[in-house]
Coordinates of C-alpha atoms in Angstrom, one line a residue:
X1 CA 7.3 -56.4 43.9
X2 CA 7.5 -55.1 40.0
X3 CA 9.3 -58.2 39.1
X4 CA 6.6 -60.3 40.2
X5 CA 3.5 -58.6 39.7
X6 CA 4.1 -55.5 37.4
X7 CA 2.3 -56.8 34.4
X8 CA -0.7 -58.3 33.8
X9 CA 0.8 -62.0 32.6
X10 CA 3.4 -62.7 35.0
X11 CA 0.7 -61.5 38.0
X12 CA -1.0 -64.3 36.7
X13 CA 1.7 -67.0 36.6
X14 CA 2.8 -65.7 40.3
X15 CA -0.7 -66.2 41.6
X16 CA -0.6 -69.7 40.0
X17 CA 2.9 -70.5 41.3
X18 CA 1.1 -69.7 44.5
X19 CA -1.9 -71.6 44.5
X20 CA 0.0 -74.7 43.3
X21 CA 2.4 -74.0 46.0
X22 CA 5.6 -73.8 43.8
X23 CA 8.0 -71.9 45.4
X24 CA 5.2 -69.8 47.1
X25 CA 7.8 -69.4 50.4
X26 CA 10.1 -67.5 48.1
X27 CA 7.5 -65.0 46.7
X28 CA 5.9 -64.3 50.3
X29 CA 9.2 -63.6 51.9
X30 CA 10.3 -61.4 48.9
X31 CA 6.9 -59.5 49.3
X32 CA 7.1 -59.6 53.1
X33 CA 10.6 -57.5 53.3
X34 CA 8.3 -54.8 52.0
X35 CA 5.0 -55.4 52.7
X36 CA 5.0 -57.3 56.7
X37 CA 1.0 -58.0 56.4
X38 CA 1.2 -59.7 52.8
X39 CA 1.1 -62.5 54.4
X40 CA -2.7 -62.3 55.7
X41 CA -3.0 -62.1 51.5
X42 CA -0.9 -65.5 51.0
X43 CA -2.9 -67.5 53.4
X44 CA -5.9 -66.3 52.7
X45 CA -5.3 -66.8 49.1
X46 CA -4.2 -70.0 49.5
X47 CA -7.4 -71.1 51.1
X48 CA -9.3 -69.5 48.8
X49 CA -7.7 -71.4 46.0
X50 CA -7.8 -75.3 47.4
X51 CA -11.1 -74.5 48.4
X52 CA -12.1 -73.5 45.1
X53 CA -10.0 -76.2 43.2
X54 CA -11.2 -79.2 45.6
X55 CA -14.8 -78.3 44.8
X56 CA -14.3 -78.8 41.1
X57 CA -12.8 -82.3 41.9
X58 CA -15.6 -83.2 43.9
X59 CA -17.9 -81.5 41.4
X60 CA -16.2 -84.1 38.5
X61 CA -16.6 -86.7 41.1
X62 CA -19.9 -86.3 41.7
X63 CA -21.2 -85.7 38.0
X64 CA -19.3 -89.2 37.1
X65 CA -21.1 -90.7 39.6
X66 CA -24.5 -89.5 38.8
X67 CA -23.7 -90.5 35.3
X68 CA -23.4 -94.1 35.9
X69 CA -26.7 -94.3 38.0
X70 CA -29.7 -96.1 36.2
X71 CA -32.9 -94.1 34.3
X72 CA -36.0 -94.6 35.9
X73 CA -36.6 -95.9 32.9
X74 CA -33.7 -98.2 33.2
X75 CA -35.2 -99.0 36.3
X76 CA -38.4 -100.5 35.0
X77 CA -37.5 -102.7 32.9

């Protein structure tokens, strides 16, 4: 798929039009009519990406949240 992935920039914007899911039916079909196994890739890449991107939520959750715990020092007095 040159149009989609022949150069270094717009590889990158198709892998984030994936991973935010716009559109990403479109781009697997158009890769599937001439690669039938992409779509092991788009799944997998899929779950690779929400995994990745829900950790960092939960990672900014977790930090705010520790933040607004009391010192030990806090504690004492």
């Amino acid at each position: 798929m040159p149009e989609r992935f022949d150069e270094l920039p717009r590889s990158l914007f198709t892998l984030f039009q994936i991973m935010t899911g716009d559109d990403w039916g479109n781009v697997a079909q158009d890769v599937m009519e001439h690669k039938p196994w992409a779509w092991l890739f788009f799944i997998a890449y899929i779950l690779m990406s929400t995994f990745v991107a829900l950790n960092l939520f939960i990672a900014v959750v977790v930090n705010a949240m520790h933040e607004n715990e009391p010192s030990a020092a806090e504690l004492q007095t």
